[in-house]
């Protein structure tokens, strides 16, 4: 470590004290001149001690200042290195890959809002014990149970024949409207977060730096869109058939997926090719 020089005043006093204490006696001169010179240069031992103490204090103060400066510099350097080592970093490849996946999945929100006003139509075949099976039902009895179920759920017979078409009115749901609004709010909030990160320095003329989270205010329009679509008309087609040996009745149903699910549970039907297993809780 480089030391700072001793202050000039302290050095001069130290040299003067040393010279006064250890200098050889002057050559003989006239008595008056010698007496005057001796009285001018002579220092008492107390004065020499004071000068030496002041010089030592000055040297100690200079050494303390040097040590304090070195310690402060070392702390600042360590702090700068630590702050540099903890700077947040991320992989641009991972960031843009995640951004691309988000952009590809975001249209699913609009698809969910559009599909909420339409029925999800499926076609499934179920079986039940036939007339020849133990505890089974005749085909006519099975048809009567299906007719009673559809009537209880406000469905009317629209067409009768080999395939019976039931038509019913499905009322709009308040809970569905609130659910769509909630999902849209979450989607808009996530979109606002992505835009806030991607366009941090964007400044629009006349607006300034935009607050993307105002997009969340658009979420109620999803519920309004669903509600304005009103009630919808659903058709359910049912076809009954009996196996050759009369041990099974086949019921083919085509209609709204939710309605089909309620129907087979209520009528205790089993999907063809599947084995019905009772739940643990019944």
C-alpha atoms as a PDB file:
ATOM      1  CA  UNK A   1       0.000   0.000   0.000  1.00  0.00           C
ATOM      2  CA  UNK A   2       1.359   3.479  -0.886  1.00  0.00           C
ATOM      3  CA  UNK A   3       1.960   5.768   2.104  1.00  0.00           C
ATOM      4  CA  UNK A   4       1.225   9.497   2.010  1.00  0.00           C
ATOM      5  CA  UNK A   5       4.155  11.807   2.881  1.00  0.00           C
ATOM      6  CA  UNK A   6       4.516  13.165   6.436  1.00  0.00           C
ATOM      7  CA  UNK A   7       3.112  16.697   6.700  1.00  0.00           C
ATOM      8  CA  UNK A   8       5.803  19.345   6.061  1.00  0.00           C
ATOM      9  CA  UNK A   9       5.253  21.223   9.355  1.00  0.00           C
ATOM     10  CA  UNK A  10       5.631  18.062  11.408  1.00  0.00           C
ATOM     11  CA  UNK A  11       8.802  17.104   9.534  1.00  0.00           C
ATOM     12  CA  UNK A  12      10.340  20.521  10.029  1.00  0.00           C
ATOM     13  CA  UNK A  13       9.638  20.466  13.760  1.00  0.00           C
ATOM     14  CA  UNK A  14      11.100  16.967  14.052  1.00  0.00           C
ATOM     15  CA  UNK A  15      14.316  17.982  12.253  1.00  0.00           C
ATOM     16  CA  UNK A  16      14.622  21.138  14.337  1.00  0.00           C
ATOM     17  CA  UNK A  17      14.216  19.215  17.554  1.00  0.00           C
ATOM     18  CA  UNK A  18      16.775  16.612  16.484  1.00  0.00           C
ATOM     19  CA  UNK A  19      19.245  19.259  15.443  1.00  0.00           C
ATOM     20  CA  UNK A  20      18.863  21.142  18.690  1.00  0.00           C
ATOM     21  CA  UNK A  21      19.265  18.064  20.835  1.00  0.00           C
ATOM     22  CA  UNK A  22      22.229  16.390  19.101  1.00  0.00           C
ATOM     23  CA  UNK A  23      24.121  19.228  17.349  1.00  0.00           C
ATOM     24  CA  UNK A  24      27.842  19.722  18.419  1.00  0.00           C
ATOM     25  CA  UNK A  25      28.814  22.781  20.450  1.00  0.00           C
ATOM     26  CA  UNK A  26      29.469  25.950  18.396  1.00  0.00           C
ATOM     27  CA  UNK A  27      33.034  27.347  17.901  1.00  0.00           C
ATOM     28  CA  UNK A  28      34.249  29.939  20.326  1.00  0.00           C
ATOM     29  CA  UNK A  29      33.205  33.431  19.456  1.00  0.00           C
ATOM     30  CA  UNK A  30      32.945  36.594  21.365  1.00  0.00           C
ATOM     31  CA  UNK A  31      31.293  36.165  24.706  1.00  0.00           C
ATOM     32  CA  UNK A  32      28.391  38.482  23.955  1.00  0.00           C
ATOM     33  CA  UNK A  33      27.638  36.955  20.579  1.00  0.00           C
ATOM     34  CA  UNK A  34      28.006  33.437  21.924  1.00  0.00           C
ATOM     35  CA  UNK A  35      25.684  34.132  24.793  1.00  0.00           C
ATOM     36  CA  UNK A  36      23.071  35.634  22.502  1.00  0.00           C
ATOM     37  CA  UNK A  37      23.302  32.743  20.001  1.00  0.00           C
ATOM     38  CA  UNK A  38      23.072  30.119  22.736  1.00  0.00           C
ATOM     39  CA  UNK A  39      20.057  31.730  24.294  1.00  0.00           C
ATOM     40  CA  UNK A  40      18.316  31.881  20.859  1.00  0.00           C
ATOM     41  CA  UNK A  41      18.876  28.251  19.845  1.00  0.00           C
ATOM     42  CA  UNK A  42      18.741  26.491  23.154  1.00  0.00           C
ATOM     43  CA  UNK A  43      15.568  24.370  23.774  1.00  0.00           C
ATOM     44  CA  UNK A  44      14.588  22.909  27.037  1.00  0.00           C
ATOM     45  CA  UNK A  45      13.966  19.102  27.274  1.00  0.00           C
ATOM     46  CA  UNK A  46      10.251  19.779  27.837  1.00  0.00           C
ATOM     47  CA  UNK A  47      10.019  21.653  24.514  1.00  0.00           C
ATOM     48  CA  UNK A  48      11.785  18.826  22.706  1.00  0.00           C
ATOM     49  CA  UNK A  49       9.362  16.289  24.187  1.00  0.00           C
ATOM     50  CA  UNK A  50       6.360  18.363  23.105  1.00  0.00           C
ATOM     51  CA  UNK A  51       7.723  18.675  19.571  1.00  0.00           C
ATOM     52  CA  UNK A  52       8.374  14.945  19.343  1.00  0.00           C
ATOM     53  CA  UNK A  53       4.885  14.160  20.670  1.00  0.00           C
ATOM     54  CA  UNK A  54       3.275  16.508  18.111  1.00  0.00           C
ATOM     55  CA  UNK A  55       5.261  14.920  15.314  1.00  0.00           C
ATOM     56  CA  UNK A  56       4.250  11.425  16.437  1.00  0.00           C
ATOM     57  CA  UNK A  57       0.592  12.483  16.597  1.00  0.00           C
ATOM     58  CA  UNK A  58       0.811  13.922  13.087  1.00  0.00           C
ATOM     59  CA  UNK A  59       2.346  10.708  11.764  1.00  0.00           C
ATOM     60  CA  UNK A  60      -0.367   8.608  13.511  1.00  0.00           C
ATOM     61  CA  UNK A  61      -3.152  10.793  12.089  1.00  0.00           C
ATOM     62  CA  UNK A  62      -1.713  10.478   8.571  1.00  0.00           C
ATOM     63  CA  UNK A  63      -1.473   6.684   8.918  1.00  0.00           C
ATOM     64  CA  UNK A  64      -5.081   6.532  10.197  1.00  0.00           C
ATOM     65  CA  UNK A  65      -6.323   8.596   7.230  1.00  0.00           C
ATOM     66  CA  UNK A  66      -4.489   6.317   4.795  1.00  0.00           C
ATOM     67  CA  UNK A  67      -5.984   3.194   6.430  1.00  0.00           C
ATOM     68  CA  UNK A  68      -9.509   4.659   6.390  1.00  0.00           C
ATOM     69  CA  UNK A  69      -9.212   5.623   2.707  1.00  0.00           C
ATOM     70  CA  UNK A  70      -7.932   2.169   1.770  1.00  0.00           C
ATOM     71  CA  UNK A  71     -10.741   0.449   3.720  1.00  0.00           C
ATOM     72  CA  UNK A  72     -13.414   2.646   2.079  1.00  0.00           C
ATOM     73  CA  UNK A  73     -12.015   1.944  -1.392  1.00  0.00           C
ATOM     74  CA  UNK A  74     -11.957  -1.791  -0.707  1.00  0.00           C
ATOM     75  CA  UNK A  75     -15.575  -1.729   0.547  1.00  0.00           C
ATOM     76  CA  UNK A  76     -16.749   0.244  -2.491  1.00  0.00           C
ATOM     77  CA  UNK A  77     -14.987  -2.163  -4.841  1.00  0.00           C
ATOM     78  CA  UNK A  78     -16.502  -5.178  -3.079  1.00  0.00           C
ATOM     79  CA  UNK A  79     -19.955  -3.577  -3.196  1.00  0.00           C
ATOM     80  CA  UNK A  80     -19.650  -2.831  -6.924  1.00  0.00           C
ATOM     81  CA  UNK A  81     -18.541  -6.395  -7.659  1.00  0.00           C
ATOM     82  CA  UNK A  82     -21.404  -7.817  -5.565  1.00  0.00           C
ATOM     83  CA  UNK A  83     -23.993  -5.641  -7.292  1.00  0.00           C
ATOM     84  CA  UNK A  84     -22.669  -6.668 -10.679  1.00  0.00           C
ATOM     85  CA  UNK A  85     -22.758 -10.349  -9.729  1.00  0.00           C
ATOM     86  CA  UNK A  86     -26.454 -10.117  -8.693  1.00  0.00           C
ATOM     87  CA  UNK A  87     -27.744  -8.298 -11.768  1.00  0.00           C
ATOM     88  CA  UNK A  88     -30.872 -10.116 -13.084  1.00  0.00           C
ATOM     89  CA  UNK A  89     -30.273 -12.012 -16.284  1.00  0.00           C
ATOM     90  CA  UNK A  90     -32.486 -14.168 -18.497  1.00  0.00           C
ATOM     91  CA  UNK A  91     -32.258 -16.197 -21.641  1.00  0.00           C
ATOM     92  CA  UNK A  92     -33.735 -14.364 -24.602  1.00  0.00           C
ATOM     93  CA  UNK A  93     -34.401 -17.680 -26.344  1.00  0.00           C
ATOM     94  CA  UNK A  94     -36.521 -18.911 -23.400  1.00  0.00           C
ATOM     95  CA  UNK A  95     -38.300 -15.557 -23.126  1.00  0.00           C
ATOM     96  CA  UNK A  96     -39.329 -15.388 -26.775  1.00  0.00           C
ATOM     97  CA  UNK A  97     -40.254 -19.086 -26.842  1.00  0.00           C
ATOM     98  CA  UNK A  98     -42.609 -18.540 -23.898  1.00  0.00           C
ATOM     99  CA  UNK A  99     -43.965 -15.408 -25.554  1.00  0.00           C
ATOM    100  CA  UNK A 100     -44.676 -17.323 -28.786  1.00  0.00           C
ATOM    101  CA  UNK A 101     -46.484 -20.108 -26.898  1.00  0.00           C
ATOM    102  CA  UNK A 102     -48.594 -17.524 -25.064  1.00  0.00           C
ATOM    103  CA  UNK A 103     -49.473 -15.757 -28.316  1.00  0.00           C
ATOM    104  CA  UNK A 104     -50.481 -19.088 -29.858  1.00  0.00           C
ATOM    105  CA  UNK A 105     -52.728 -20.051 -26.923  1.00  0.00           C
ATOM    106  CA  UNK A 106     -54.381 -16.668 -26.322  1.00  0.00           C
ATOM    107  CA  UNK A 107     -56.953 -17.084 -29.170  1.00  0.00           C
ATOM    108  CA  UNK A 108     -58.402 -19.957 -27.128  1.00  0.00           C
ATOM    109  CA  UNK A 109     -60.005 -17.324 -24.896  1.00  0.00           C
ATOM    110  CA  UNK A 110     -62.009 -15.949 -27.823  1.00  0.00           C
ATOM    111  CA  UNK A 111     -62.872 -19.488 -28.901  1.00  0.00           C
ATOM    112  CA  UNK A 112     -64.244 -20.243 -25.429  1.00  0.00           C
ATOM    113  CA  UNK A 113     -66.473 -17.147 -25.534  1.00  0.00           C
ATOM    114  CA  UNK A 114     -67.788 -18.064 -28.999  1.00  0.00           C
ATOM    115  CA  UNK A 115     -68.477 -21.696 -28.099  1.00  0.00           C
ATOM    116  CA  UNK A 116     -70.378 -20.717 -24.953  1.00  0.00           C
ATOM    117  CA  UNK A 117     -73.384 -19.819 -27.101  1.00  0.00           C
ATOM    118  CA  UNK A 118     -73.399 -23.115 -29.016  1.00  0.00           C
ATOM    119  CA  UNK A 119     -74.038 -26.693 -27.994  1.00  0.00           C
ATOM    120  CA  UNK A 120     -71.183 -29.184 -28.083  1.00  0.00           C
ATOM    121  CA  UNK A 121     -72.765 -32.004 -30.092  1.00  0.00           C
ATOM    122  CA  UNK A 122     -71.614 -35.598 -29.610  1.00  0.00           C
ATOM    123  CA  UNK A 123     -72.893 -39.029 -30.579  1.00  0.00           C
ATOM    124  CA  UNK A 124     -72.621 -41.964 -28.179  1.00  0.00           C
ATOM    125  CA  UNK A 125     -74.119 -45.457 -27.873  1.00  0.00           C
ATOM    126  CA  UNK A 126     -75.204 -46.925 -24.552  1.00  0.00           C
ATOM    127  CA  UNK A 127     -76.522 -50.349 -23.530  1.00  0.00           C
ATOM    128  CA  UNK A 128     -78.889 -51.614 -20.853  1.00  0.00           C
ATOM    129  CA  UNK A 129     -80.058 -55.149 -19.871  1.00  0.00           C
ATOM    130  CA  UNK A 130     -82.613 -56.432 -22.375  1.00  0.00           C
ATOM    131  CA  UNK A 131     -85.803 -58.413 -21.990  1.00  0.00           C
ATOM    132  CA  UNK A 132     -84.035 -61.780 -21.966  1.00  0.00           C
ATOM    133  CA  UNK A 133     -81.493 -60.700 -19.329  1.00  0.00           C
ATOM    134  CA  UNK A 134     -82.161 -61.095 -15.633  1.00  0.00           C
ATOM    135  CA  UNK A 135     -83.704 -57.889 -14.323  1.00  0.00           C
ATOM    136  CA  UNK A 136     -83.750 -56.444 -17.838  1.00  0.00           C
ATOM    137  CA  UNK A 137     -86.299 -54.184 -19.537  1.00  0.00           C
ATOM    138  CA  UNK A 138     -88.349 -54.473 -22.672  1.00  0.00           C
ATOM    139  CA  UNK A 139     -87.513 -52.093 -25.480  1.00  0.00           C
ATOM    140  CA  UNK A 140     -90.908 -50.404 -25.078  1.00  0.00           C
ATOM    141  CA  UNK A 141     -90.253 -49.860 -21.356  1.00  0.00           C
ATOM    142  CA  UNK A 142     -86.844 -48.391 -22.122  1.00  0.00           C
ATOM    143  CA  UNK A 143     -88.408 -46.009 -24.658  1.00  0.00           C
ATOM    144  CA  UNK A 144     -90.987 -44.934 -22.075  1.00  0.00           C
ATOM    145  CA  UNK A 145     -88.304 -44.077 -19.536  1.00  0.00           C
ATOM    146  CA  UNK A 146     -86.418 -41.984 -22.103  1.00  0.00           C
ATOM    147  CA  UNK A 147     -89.642 -40.190 -23.094  1.00  0.00           C
ATOM    148  CA  UNK A 148     -90.441 -39.400 -19.445  1.00  0.00           C
ATOM    149  CA  UNK A 149     -86.924 -38.088 -18.845  1.00  0.00           C
ATOM    150  CA  UNK A 150     -87.013 -35.774 -21.872  1.00  0.00           C
ATOM    151  CA  UNK A 151     -90.450 -34.455 -20.929  1.00  0.00           C
ATOM    152  CA  UNK A 152     -89.231 -33.712 -17.390  1.00  0.00           C
ATOM    153  CA  UNK A 153     -86.409 -31.620 -18.859  1.00  0.00           C
ATOM    154  CA  UNK A 154     -88.743 -29.532 -21.063  1.00  0.00           C
ATOM    155  CA  UNK A 155     -88.028 -31.387 -24.327  1.00  0.00           C
ATOM    156  CA  UNK A 156     -90.827 -32.053 -26.821  1.00  0.00           C
ATOM    157  CA  UNK A 157     -90.999 -34.603 -29.606  1.00  0.00           C
ATOM    158  CA  UNK A 158     -90.160 -32.806 -32.840  1.00  0.00           C
ATOM    159  CA  UNK A 159     -89.943 -35.864 -35.138  1.00  0.00           C
ATOM    160  CA  UNK A 160     -91.010 -39.460 -34.536  1.00  0.00           C
ATOM    161  CA  UNK A 161     -89.798 -42.487 -36.450  1.00  0.00           C
ATOM    162  CA  UNK A 162     -86.938 -44.926 -36.238  1.00  0.00           C
ATOM    163  CA  UNK A 163     -84.999 -42.040 -34.718  1.00  0.00           C
ATOM    164  CA  UNK A 164     -86.889 -39.774 -32.325  1.00  0.00           C
ATOM    165  CA  UNK A 165     -85.888 -36.091 -32.267  1.00  0.00           C
ATOM    166  CA  UNK A 166     -86.513 -34.159 -29.077  1.00  0.00           C
ATOM    167  CA  UNK A 167     -86.295 -30.363 -29.135  1.00  0.00           C
ATOM    168  CA  UNK A 168     -85.911 -28.161 -26.099  1.00  0.00           C
ATOM    169  CA  UNK A 169     -85.069 -24.594 -25.092  1.00  0.00           C
ATOM    170  CA  UNK A 170     -81.935 -24.095 -23.027  1.00  0.00           C
ATOM    171  CA  UNK A 171     -82.127 -20.892 -20.981  1.00  0.00           C
ATOM    172  CA  UNK A 172     -79.103 -18.628 -20.598  1.00  0.00           C
ATOM    173  CA  UNK A 173     -77.249 -18.967 -17.322  1.00  0.00           C
ATOM    174  CA  UNK A 174     -76.204 -16.115 -15.044  1.00  0.00           C
ATOM    175  CA  UNK A 175     -73.397 -18.201 -13.550  1.00  0.00           C
ATOM    176  CA  UNK A 176     -72.071 -18.926 -17.049  1.00  0.00           C
ATOM    177  CA  UNK A 177     -72.018 -15.195 -17.828  1.00  0.00           C
ATOM    178  CA  UNK A 178     -70.054 -14.416 -14.656  1.00  0.00           C
ATOM    179  CA  UNK A 179     -67.685 -17.314 -15.328  1.00  0.00           C
ATOM    180  CA  UNK A 180     -66.888 -16.014 -18.818  1.00  0.00           C
ATOM    181  CA  UNK A 181     -66.304 -12.524 -17.407  1.00  0.00           C
ATOM    182  CA  UNK A 182     -63.910 -13.911 -14.794  1.00  0.00           C
ATOM    183  CA  UNK A 183     -61.952 -15.967 -17.339  1.00  0.00           C
ATOM    184  CA  UNK A 184     -61.715 -12.993 -19.693  1.00  0.00           C
ATOM    185  CA  UNK A 185     -60.458 -10.757 -16.865  1.00  0.00           C
ATOM    186  CA  UNK A 186     -57.667 -13.233 -16.088  1.00  0.00           C
ATOM    187  CA  UNK A 187     -56.762 -13.497 -19.776  1.00  0.00           C
ATOM    188  CA  UNK A 188     -56.661  -9.718 -20.227  1.00  0.00           C
ATOM    189  CA  UNK A 189     -54.570  -9.259 -17.074  1.00  0.00           C
ATOM    190  CA  UNK A 190     -52.002 -11.773 -18.322  1.00  0.00           C
ATOM    191  CA  UNK A 191     -51.956 -10.077 -21.735  1.00  0.00           C
ATOM    192  CA  UNK A 192     -51.436  -6.687 -20.071  1.00  0.00           C
ATOM    193  CA  UNK A 193     -48.498  -8.087 -18.086  1.00  0.00           C
ATOM    194  CA  UNK A 194     -46.858  -9.417 -21.255  1.00  0.00           C
ATOM    195  CA  UNK A 195     -47.336  -6.100 -23.074  1.00  0.00           C
ATOM    196  CA  UNK A 196     -46.053  -4.145 -20.061  1.00  0.00           C
ATOM    197  CA  UNK A 197     -42.820  -6.170 -20.089  1.00  0.00           C
ATOM    198  CA  UNK A 198     -42.377  -6.195 -23.870  1.00  0.00           C
ATOM    199  CA  UNK A 199     -43.062  -2.485 -24.486  1.00  0.00           C
ATOM    200  CA  UNK A 200     -41.613  -0.773 -21.419  1.00  0.00           C
ATOM    201  CA  UNK A 201     -40.374   2.327 -23.301  1.00  0.00           C
ATOM    202  CA  UNK A 202     -43.310   2.693 -25.688  1.00  0.00           C
ATOM    203  CA  UNK A 203     -44.748   6.213 -25.856  1.00  0.00           C
ATOM    204  CA  UNK A 204     -47.908   6.810 -27.889  1.00  0.00           C
ATOM    205  CA  UNK A 205     -48.584  10.271 -29.343  1.00  0.00           C
ATOM    206  CA  UNK A 206     -51.227  12.116 -27.373  1.00  0.00           C
ATOM    207  CA  UNK A 207     -51.402   9.359 -24.733  1.00  0.00           C
ATOM    208  CA  UNK A 208     -47.884   8.951 -23.455  1.00  0.00           C
ATOM    209  CA  UNK A 209     -46.795   5.705 -21.877  1.00  0.00           C
ATOM    210  CA  UNK A 210     -49.859   3.414 -21.932  1.00  0.00           C
ATOM    211  CA  UNK A 211     -51.129   1.434 -18.958  1.00  0.00           C
ATOM    212  CA  UNK A 212     -51.924  -1.936 -20.510  1.00  0.00           C
ATOM    213  CA  UNK A 213     -53.873  -3.124 -17.478  1.00  0.00           C
ATOM    214  CA  UNK A 214     -56.831  -1.022 -18.613  1.00  0.00           C
ATOM    215  CA  UNK A 215     -57.525  -3.953 -20.971  1.00  0.00           C
ATOM    216  CA  UNK A 216     -59.089  -5.753 -18.004  1.00  0.00           C
ATOM    217  CA  UNK A 217     -62.012  -3.324 -18.283  1.00  0.00           C
ATOM    218  CA  UNK A 218     -63.023  -5.134 -21.485  1.00  0.00           C
ATOM    219  CA  UNK A 219     -63.800  -8.394 -19.639  1.00  0.00           C
ATOM    220  CA  UNK A 220     -67.498  -7.629 -18.900  1.00  0.00           C
ATOM    221  CA  UNK A 221     -68.173  -7.589 -22.645  1.00  0.00           C
ATOM    222  CA  UNK A 222     -67.652 -11.377 -22.698  1.00  0.00           C
ATOM    223  CA  UNK A 223     -70.576 -11.849 -20.326  1.00  0.00           C
ATOM    224  CA  UNK A 224     -72.648  -9.303 -22.261  1.00  0.00           C
ATOM    225  CA  UNK A 225     -71.942 -11.144 -25.529  1.00  0.00           C
ATOM    226  CA  UNK A 226     -73.096 -14.437 -24.003  1.00  0.00           C
ATOM    227  CA  UNK A 227     -76.191 -12.873 -22.445  1.00  0.00           C
ATOM    228  CA  UNK A 228     -77.267 -11.137 -25.654  1.00  0.00           C
ATOM    229  CA  UNK A 229     -77.103 -14.429 -27.531  1.00  0.00           C
ATOM    230  CA  UNK A 230     -80.178 -15.380 -25.546  1.00  0.00           C
ATOM    231  CA  UNK A 231     -81.652 -18.821 -25.107  1.00  0.00           C
ATOM    232  CA  UNK A 232     -80.680 -21.538 -27.547  1.00  0.00           C
ATOM    233  CA  UNK A 233     -82.619 -24.425 -29.057  1.00  0.00           C
ATOM    234  CA  UNK A 234     -81.124 -27.898 -28.601  1.00  0.00           C
ATOM    235  CA  UNK A 235     -82.036 -31.052 -30.497  1.00  0.00           C
ATOM    236  CA  UNK A 236     -81.458 -34.524 -29.047  1.00  0.00           C
ATOM    237  CA  UNK A 237     -81.844 -37.564 -31.319  1.00  0.00           C
ATOM    238  CA  UNK A 238     -82.438 -40.997 -29.803  1.00  0.00           C
ATOM    239  CA  UNK A 239     -82.448 -44.351 -31.604  1.00  0.00           C
ATOM    240  CA  UNK A 240     -83.374 -47.628 -29.890  1.00  0.00           C
ATOM    241  CA  UNK A 241     -82.348 -51.124 -30.985  1.00  0.00           C
ATOM    242  CA  UNK A 242     -82.427 -54.602 -29.468  1.00  0.00           C
ATOM    243  CA  UNK A 243     -79.701 -57.216 -29.768  1.00  0.00           C
ATOM    244  CA  UNK A 244     -80.469 -60.463 -31.623  1.00  0.00           C
ATOM    245  CA  UNK A 245     -80.576 -62.555 -28.458  1.00  0.00           C
ATOM    246  CA  UNK A 246     -82.643 -59.940 -26.606  1.00  0.00           C
ATOM    247  CA  UNK A 247     -80.181 -59.604 -23.735  1.00  0.00           C
ATOM    248  CA  UNK A 248     -79.243 -55.981 -24.452  1.00  0.00           C
ATOM    249  CA  UNK A 249     -80.942 -52.776 -25.497  1.00  0.00           C
ATOM    250  CA  UNK A 250     -78.838 -50.299 -27.461  1.00  0.00           C
ATOM    251  CA  UNK A 251     -79.575 -46.596 -27.084  1.00  0.00           C
ATOM    252  CA  UNK A 252     -77.817 -44.256 -29.529  1.00  0.00           C
ATOM    253  CA  UNK A 253     -77.964 -40.601 -28.469  1.00  0.00           C
ATOM    254  CA  UNK A 254     -76.829 -37.555 -30.435  1.00  0.00           C
ATOM    255  CA  UNK A 255     -76.991 -34.134 -28.839  1.00  0.00           C
ATOM    256  CA  UNK A 256     -75.456 -31.720 -26.370  1.00  0.00           C
ATOM    257  CA  UNK A 257     -72.599 -33.340 -24.459  1.00  0.00           C
ATOM    258  CA  UNK A 258     -73.824 -32.049 -21.100  1.00  0.00           C
ATOM    259  CA  UNK A 259     -77.355 -33.316 -21.688  1.00  0.00           C
ATOM    260  CA  UNK A 260     -76.092 -36.740 -22.752  1.00  0.00           C
ATOM    261  CA  UNK A 261     -73.990 -36.989 -19.598  1.00  0.00           C
ATOM    262  CA  UNK A 262     -76.976 -36.194 -17.366  1.00  0.00           C
ATOM    263  CA  UNK A 263     -79.182 -38.604 -19.285  1.00  0.00           C
ATOM    264  CA  UNK A 264     -77.073 -41.755 -19.005  1.00  0.00           C
ATOM    265  CA  UNK A 265     -76.450 -41.131 -15.308  1.00  0.00           C
ATOM    266  CA  UNK A 266     -80.150 -40.691 -14.587  1.00  0.00           C
ATOM    267  CA  UNK A 267     -81.267 -43.712 -16.633  1.00  0.00           C
ATOM    268  CA  UNK A 268     -78.341 -45.847 -15.381  1.00  0.00           C
ATOM    269  CA  UNK A 269     -77.038 -46.664 -18.851  1.00  0.00           C
ATOM    270  CA  UNK A 270     -73.577 -48.005 -19.649  1.00  0.00           C
ATOM    271  CA  UNK A 271     -71.536 -46.839 -22.613  1.00  0.00           C
ATOM    272  CA  UNK A 272     -71.078 -49.558 -25.194  1.00  0.00           C
ATOM    273  CA  UNK A 273     -67.731 -51.291 -24.928  1.00  0.00           C
ATOM    274  CA  UNK A 274     -67.146 -49.882 -21.447  1.00  0.00           C
ATOM    275  CA  UNK A 275     -67.598 -51.444 -18.023  1.00  0.00           C
ATOM    276  CA  UNK A 276     -69.397 -49.338 -15.474  1.00  0.00           C
ATOM    277  CA  UNK A 277     -67.618 -49.241 -12.117  1.00  0.00           C
ATOM    278  CA  UNK A 278     -69.352 -47.857  -9.049  1.00  0.00           C
ATOM    279  CA  UNK A 279     -67.498 -45.105  -7.234  1.00  0.00           C
ATOM    280  CA  UNK A 280     -66.071 -45.572  -3.755  1.00  0.00           C
ATOM    281  CA  UNK A 281     -68.436 -43.001  -2.299  1.00  0.00           C
ATOM    282  CA  UNK A 282     -71.435 -44.414  -4.177  1.00  0.00           C
END
